[in-house]
Amino acid sequence: MKQVLALIALLYASVVYAAPDLSGPVASVYDKVIVQNANDSVDACNNFKLELEKTSAGSGNEMLDAAFRQLVLGWKKVEVTYIAGDLDADYLDTPRYIDVFHNSNEDLSAIMQRQLASGSPANKALFKNSFKTVNALEALLYADAVLSARDLAFAAVMADSICGHLQEIATVYAQNRKALLAEPEKALALYIHALSNSVFAVKEWRIGDPAGLSRKYKDRPNAGRSEYALSGYSLDAIKAIFQVHQAMMGEQAYANLSDVIKAYQASELAGQITQTLEQGSTRLASLNSKDFAFEPGQSRLLYDNATQLYNHYYVSLLSALPIVGKILEADGD
């Protein structure tokens, strides 16, 4: 009788505590979001290079403006879920070769002008990785009303570097797909870690710092701290980031992390995250990218929304998805 009861208890435990099957949602978001965004960023960068080739010295940068915007937004979407460094350690530092926002104290606008004034060829003048990032490219393109032949030569070197790194990311994702998806729990942990760090950076660095709402810059707003202050694409970048969070966490026609959260018996949390993301997207849609100046009054609702999302990720998900607790870390100053 004891043996029968023990067997019943064992079978009951296996049913109650069996881990949900994550393979479908994990593969779905990998293919439809992470890989697709990586491939789209390569296309956007190659398109920028084509527009650059069409641009004549002495012309304004209007022809490149739309292409630069697409390059920026393409990269931002890749950055949100960047896990290539976890799949291949050789690519841990790749994001810093593309983007140095909040990772450098260099005045790239001043540096670009100094390097342009030097007599060195473009590939020699741009000797540091930070000189070939999207941030440096923005400093170059939006410094003057017109672009010189030397400006265009510099931009070509930068674009080659950025496109090369984006292509490497897309290749890493293609080559490591099978191995990653064979370990869905590991993949889920990597996804959540990337998304959690992303929402912190949106809340504090991209909204809070320029609007004077973060602890670091409390009551000292300065729109110059925004990510793309020169081109005016800072708000568009935030919109692109929210789009990826929605694709990964919000209600979609395909399986995603919302389905994973529900599988862990946390449907209410999944709904709260979806609602918060929708509210943030609605707020963002009401703001004009070119006119938005990160003033506290304009930014407060957006900052509060990001704070709510931050709490969903960093507090509630810790309880809903046990594996998250092992890898979650708040990245900041």
Coordinates of C-alpha atoms in Angstrom, one line a residue:
M1 CA 0.0 0.0 0.0
K2 CA 2.8 2.4 0.9
Q3 CA 4.5 1.6 -2.5
V4 CA 1.2 2.4 -4.3
L5 CA 0.8 5.7 -2.4
A6 CA 4.4 6.6 -3.1
L7 CA 3.9 6.0 -6.8
I8 CA 0.8 8.1 -6.9
A9 CA 2.6 10.9 -5.1
L10 CA 5.5 10.7 -7.6
L11 CA 3.1 10.8 -10.6
Y12 CA 1.2 13.7 -9.1
A13 CA 4.4 15.6 -8.5
S14 CA 5.6 15.0 -12.1
V15 CA 2.3 16.4 -13.4
V16 CA 2.2 19.4 -11.0
Y17 CA 5.8 20.4 -11.3
A18 CA 6.5 19.5 -15.0
A19 CA 8.2 22.4 -16.6
P20 CA 6.2 24.0 -19.5
D21 CA 7.2 23.3 -23.0
L22 CA 9.0 26.5 -24.1
S23 CA 10.3 25.3 -27.5
G24 CA 7.6 26.8 -29.6
P25 CA 7.5 30.4 -28.3
V26 CA 11.3 30.4 -27.9
A27 CA 11.9 29.4 -31.5
S28 CA 9.1 31.7 -32.7
V29 CA 10.5 34.9 -31.3
Y30 CA 14.0 33.9 -32.3
D31 CA 13.0 33.7 -35.9
K32 CA 10.4 36.4 -36.1
V33 CA 12.0 39.0 -34.0
I34 CA 15.7 38.5 -33.2
V35 CA 16.8 37.0 -36.5
Q36 CA 14.5 39.1 -38.6
N37 CA 15.6 42.4 -37.0
A38 CA 19.3 41.4 -37.5
N39 CA 18.7 40.8 -41.2
D40 CA 16.7 44.0 -41.5
S41 CA 19.5 46.0 -39.9
V42 CA 21.9 44.6 -42.5
D43 CA 19.6 45.7 -45.3
A44 CA 19.2 49.2 -43.7
C45 CA 22.9 49.6 -43.5
N46 CA 23.5 48.5 -47.1
N47 CA 20.8 50.9 -48.2
F48 CA 22.6 53.7 -46.3
K49 CA 25.8 52.9 -48.2
L50 CA 23.9 53.1 -51.5
E51 CA 22.5 56.5 -50.6
L52 CA 25.9 57.6 -49.5
E53 CA 27.4 56.6 -52.9
K54 CA 24.7 58.7 -54.6
T55 CA 25.5 61.8 -52.5
S56 CA 27.7 64.5 -54.1
A57 CA 30.1 66.6 -52.3
G58 CA 28.7 70.1 -51.5
S59 CA 25.2 68.8 -51.2
G60 CA 23.1 68.8 -48.0
N61 CA 22.5 65.7 -46.0
E62 CA 18.8 65.5 -46.7
M63 CA 19.2 62.6 -49.1
L64 CA 20.9 60.6 -46.4
D65 CA 18.6 61.6 -43.6
A66 CA 15.9 58.9 -44.2
A67 CA 18.5 56.2 -44.8
F68 CA 20.4 57.2 -41.6
R69 CA 17.1 57.0 -39.7
Q70 CA 16.4 53.5 -40.9
L71 CA 20.0 52.5 -40.0
V72 CA 19.5 53.9 -36.5
L73 CA 16.2 52.2 -35.9
G74 CA 17.4 48.9 -37.4
W75 CA 20.3 48.8 -35.0
K76 CA 18.2 49.8 -32.0
K77 CA 15.9 46.9 -32.6
V78 CA 18.9 44.5 -32.7
E79 CA 20.3 46.0 -29.6
V80 CA 17.2 45.3 -27.5
T81 CA 17.6 41.6 -27.8
Y82 CA 21.3 41.3 -28.4
I83 CA 22.4 37.8 -27.4
A84 CA 25.1 37.1 -30.0
G85 CA 27.9 37.5 -27.4
D86 CA 26.2 34.8 -25.3
L87 CA 26.2 32.5 -28.3
D88 CA 29.8 33.2 -29.3
A89 CA 32.1 35.0 -26.9
D90 CA 34.0 36.6 -29.7
Y91 CA 31.0 38.9 -30.1
L92 CA 30.6 40.1 -26.5
D93 CA 32.0 43.6 -27.4
T94 CA 30.4 44.0 -30.8
P95 CA 27.7 46.4 -29.6
R96 CA 30.4 48.8 -28.5
Y97 CA 31.9 48.8 -32.0
I98 CA 28.5 49.9 -33.3
D99 CA 27.2 52.2 -30.6
V100 CA 28.9 54.0 -27.6
F101 CA 25.8 55.8 -26.2
H102 CA 26.3 55.9 -22.4
N103 CA 29.5 53.9 -22.7
S104 CA 31.9 56.7 -23.6
N105 CA 32.7 60.2 -22.3
E106 CA 34.2 61.3 -25.7
D107 CA 32.9 64.4 -27.4
L108 CA 32.5 62.8 -30.8
S109 CA 31.4 66.0 -32.4
A110 CA 34.6 67.8 -31.4
I111 CA 36.7 64.7 -32.3
M112 CA 35.2 64.4 -35.7
Q113 CA 36.0 68.0 -36.6
R114 CA 39.5 67.5 -35.3
Q115 CA 40.0 64.3 -37.4
L116 CA 38.5 66.0 -40.5
A117 CA 41.0 68.8 -40.1
S118 CA 43.9 66.4 -40.0
G119 CA 45.7 65.4 -43.1
S120 CA 45.3 61.7 -42.5
P121 CA 43.3 59.5 -44.9
A122 CA 39.9 58.6 -43.6
N123 CA 40.7 55.0 -42.7
K124 CA 43.8 56.3 -40.7
A125 CA 42.0 59.2 -39.1
L126 CA 39.2 56.9 -37.8
F127 CA 41.6 54.7 -35.9
K128 CA 39.5 54.1 -32.8
N129 CA 36.4 51.8 -32.8
S130 CA 34.4 54.7 -31.2
F131 CA 35.2 56.9 -34.2
K132 CA 33.4 54.4 -36.5
T133 CA 30.1 54.0 -34.6
V134 CA 26.6 55.2 -35.3
N135 CA 27.1 58.0 -32.8
A136 CA 30.2 59.2 -34.6
L137 CA 28.4 58.9 -38.0
E138 CA 25.6 61.1 -36.6
A139 CA 28.2 63.7 -35.4
L140 CA 29.7 63.8 -38.8
L141 CA 26.5 63.9 -40.9
Y142 CA 24.7 66.6 -38.8
A143 CA 27.5 68.9 -38.1
D144 CA 27.0 71.1 -41.1
A145 CA 24.4 72.0 -43.7
V146 CA 26.4 70.5 -46.5
L147 CA 28.7 67.5 -46.8
S148 CA 32.2 67.8 -48.2
A149 CA 34.2 65.2 -50.1
R150 CA 36.1 64.5 -46.9
D151 CA 32.9 64.1 -44.9
L152 CA 31.7 61.5 -47.4
A153 CA 35.0 59.6 -47.3
F154 CA 34.7 59.5 -43.5
A155 CA 31.1 58.3 -43.7
A156 CA 32.0 55.6 -46.1
V157 CA 34.6 54.1 -43.7
M158 CA 32.1 54.3 -40.8
A159 CA 29.4 52.7 -42.8
D160 CA 31.6 49.8 -43.9
S161 CA 32.5 49.2 -40.3
I162 CA 28.9 49.3 -39.0
C163 CA 27.6 47.1 -41.8
G164 CA 30.3 44.6 -41.2
H165 CA 29.5 44.3 -37.6
L166 CA 25.7 44.0 -38.3
Q167 CA 26.4 41.3 -40.8
E168 CA 28.5 39.4 -38.2
I169 CA 25.6 39.5 -35.8
A170 CA 23.2 38.1 -38.4
T171 CA 25.7 35.4 -39.2
V172 CA 26.1 34.4 -35.6
Y173 CA 22.4 34.1 -35.2
A174 CA 22.1 31.9 -38.3
Q175 CA 25.0 29.6 -37.3
N176 CA 23.9 29.1 -33.7
R177 CA 20.1 28.7 -34.1
K178 CA 20.0 24.9 -33.8
A179 CA 22.3 24.9 -30.7
L180 CA 20.4 27.6 -28.9
L181 CA 16.9 26.3 -29.6
A182 CA 18.0 22.9 -28.3
E183 CA 18.1 24.5 -24.9
P184 CA 14.9 26.5 -24.7
E185 CA 15.4 27.3 -20.9
K186 CA 18.8 28.9 -21.7
A187 CA 17.3 30.8 -24.6
L188 CA 14.5 32.1 -22.4
A189 CA 16.9 33.3 -19.8
L190 CA 19.0 35.1 -22.4
Y191 CA 15.9 36.8 -23.9
I192 CA 14.6 38.0 -20.5
H193 CA 18.0 39.2 -19.4
A194 CA 18.3 41.3 -22.6
L195 CA 14.8 42.7 -22.4
S196 CA 15.2 43.6 -18.7
N197 CA 18.5 45.5 -19.3
S198 CA 16.8 47.2 -22.2
V199 CA 13.9 48.5 -20.2
F200 CA 16.2 49.9 -17.6
A201 CA 18.3 51.7 -20.2
V202 CA 15.1 53.2 -21.7
K203 CA 13.8 54.4 -18.4
E204 CA 16.9 55.9 -17.0
W205 CA 19.2 56.8 -19.9
R206 CA 16.9 57.5 -22.8
I207 CA 14.1 59.2 -21.0
G208 CA 15.1 60.0 -17.4
D209 CA 18.5 61.5 -18.0
P210 CA 17.6 64.1 -20.7
A211 CA 14.3 64.9 -19.0
G212 CA 15.9 65.4 -15.5
L213 CA 13.8 62.6 -14.1
S214 CA 16.5 60.1 -13.3
R215 CA 18.3 60.1 -9.9
K216 CA 21.5 61.1 -11.6
Y217 CA 20.1 64.3 -13.2
K218 CA 17.1 65.0 -10.9
D219 CA 15.5 68.3 -11.9
R220 CA 18.3 69.1 -14.4
P221 CA 16.8 68.5 -17.8
N222 CA 19.0 68.7 -20.8
A223 CA 17.8 67.5 -24.2
G224 CA 21.4 67.3 -25.3
R225 CA 21.7 64.1 -23.2
S226 CA 19.2 62.3 -25.5
E227 CA 20.6 59.5 -27.6
Y228 CA 20.4 61.2 -31.0
A229 CA 20.2 64.8 -30.1
L230 CA 21.8 66.0 -33.4
S231 CA 19.6 64.2 -35.8
G232 CA 16.5 64.4 -33.7
Y233 CA 15.8 60.7 -33.8
S234 CA 16.0 60.0 -30.1
L235 CA 12.2 59.6 -29.7
D236 CA 12.1 57.4 -32.8
A237 CA 14.7 55.2 -31.3
I238 CA 12.6 54.8 -28.1
K239 CA 9.6 53.9 -30.3
A240 CA 11.6 51.2 -32.1
I241 CA 12.7 49.8 -28.7
F242 CA 9.1 49.6 -27.5
Q243 CA 8.1 47.9 -30.8
V244 CA 10.6 45.1 -30.0
H245 CA 9.3 44.7 -26.5
Q246 CA 5.8 44.4 -27.9
A247 CA 6.9 41.9 -30.4
M248 CA 8.6 39.8 -27.7
M249 CA 6.2 40.3 -24.7
G250 CA 2.9 41.7 -26.0
E251 CA -0.1 39.9 -27.6
Q252 CA 0.8 38.8 -31.1
A253 CA -0.5 36.5 -33.8
Y254 CA 2.6 34.3 -33.3
A255 CA 3.8 32.5 -30.1
N256 CA 6.0 34.7 -27.9
L257 CA 7.1 35.3 -24.3
S258 CA 3.5 36.2 -23.3
D259 CA 2.6 32.6 -24.0
V260 CA 5.6 31.5 -21.8
I261 CA 4.4 33.7 -18.9
K262 CA 0.9 32.2 -19.2
A263 CA 2.4 28.7 -19.3
Y264 CA 3.9 29.5 -15.9
Q265 CA 0.3 30.2 -14.6
A266 CA 0.9 34.0 -14.7
S267 CA -1.8 35.1 -17.2
E268 CA -2.6 38.2 -15.1
L269 CA 1.1 39.4 -15.3
A270 CA 1.1 38.7 -19.1
G271 CA -2.0 41.0 -19.4
Q272 CA -0.4 43.7 -17.3
I273 CA 2.7 43.7 -19.4
T274 CA 0.7 43.9 -22.6
Q275 CA -1.4 46.7 -21.2
T276 CA 1.7 48.7 -20.1
L277 CA 3.3 48.2 -23.5
E278 CA 0.2 49.4 -25.3
Q279 CA -0.1 52.4 -23.0
G280 CA 3.5 53.3 -23.7
S281 CA 3.0 52.9 -27.5
T282 CA -0.1 55.1 -27.3
R283 CA 1.8 57.8 -25.4
L284 CA 4.7 57.6 -27.9
A285 CA 2.4 57.9 -30.9
S286 CA 1.1 61.2 -29.5
L287 CA 4.5 62.8 -29.4
N288 CA 6.2 64.4 -32.4
S289 CA 9.7 63.1 -32.9
K290 CA 11.2 66.3 -34.3
D291 CA 9.6 68.6 -31.7
F292 CA 9.9 66.5 -28.6
A293 CA 12.5 68.1 -26.4
F294 CA 12.5 65.8 -23.4
E295 CA 11.0 68.4 -21.1
P296 CA 9.9 67.0 -17.8
G297 CA 6.2 67.8 -18.4
Q298 CA 6.3 66.0 -21.7
S299 CA 8.3 63.1 -20.5
R300 CA 6.8 62.3 -17.1
L301 CA 4.0 60.0 -18.4
L302 CA 6.4 58.2 -20.6
Y303 CA 8.9 57.8 -17.8
D304 CA 6.2 56.5 -15.5
N305 CA 5.1 54.0 -18.1
A306 CA 8.7 52.7 -18.5
T307 CA 9.0 52.5 -14.7
Q308 CA 5.9 50.4 -14.5
L309 CA 7.3 48.1 -17.2
Y310 CA 10.6 48.0 -15.3
N311 CA 8.8 46.8 -12.2
H312 CA 6.9 44.2 -14.2
Y313 CA 10.2 42.8 -15.5
Y314 CA 12.4 43.1 -12.5
V315 CA 9.9 42.2 -9.7
S316 CA 7.0 40.2 -11.1
L317 CA 8.9 38.2 -13.6
L318 CA 11.3 37.0 -10.9
S319 CA 8.4 35.2 -9.3
A320 CA 6.7 34.1 -12.5
L321 CA 9.7 32.7 -14.3
P322 CA 12.1 31.0 -11.8
I323 CA 15.0 30.9 -14.2
V324 CA 15.1 34.7 -14.5
G325 CA 16.3 35.1 -10.9
K326 CA 19.5 33.4 -11.7
I327 CA 20.6 35.8 -14.5
L328 CA 18.8 39.1 -13.8
E329 CA 21.0 42.1 -13.1
A330 CA 20.3 45.8 -13.1
D331 CA 22.9 47.5 -15.3
G332 CA 23.5 51.1 -14.5
D333 CA 25.8 53.7 -13.1

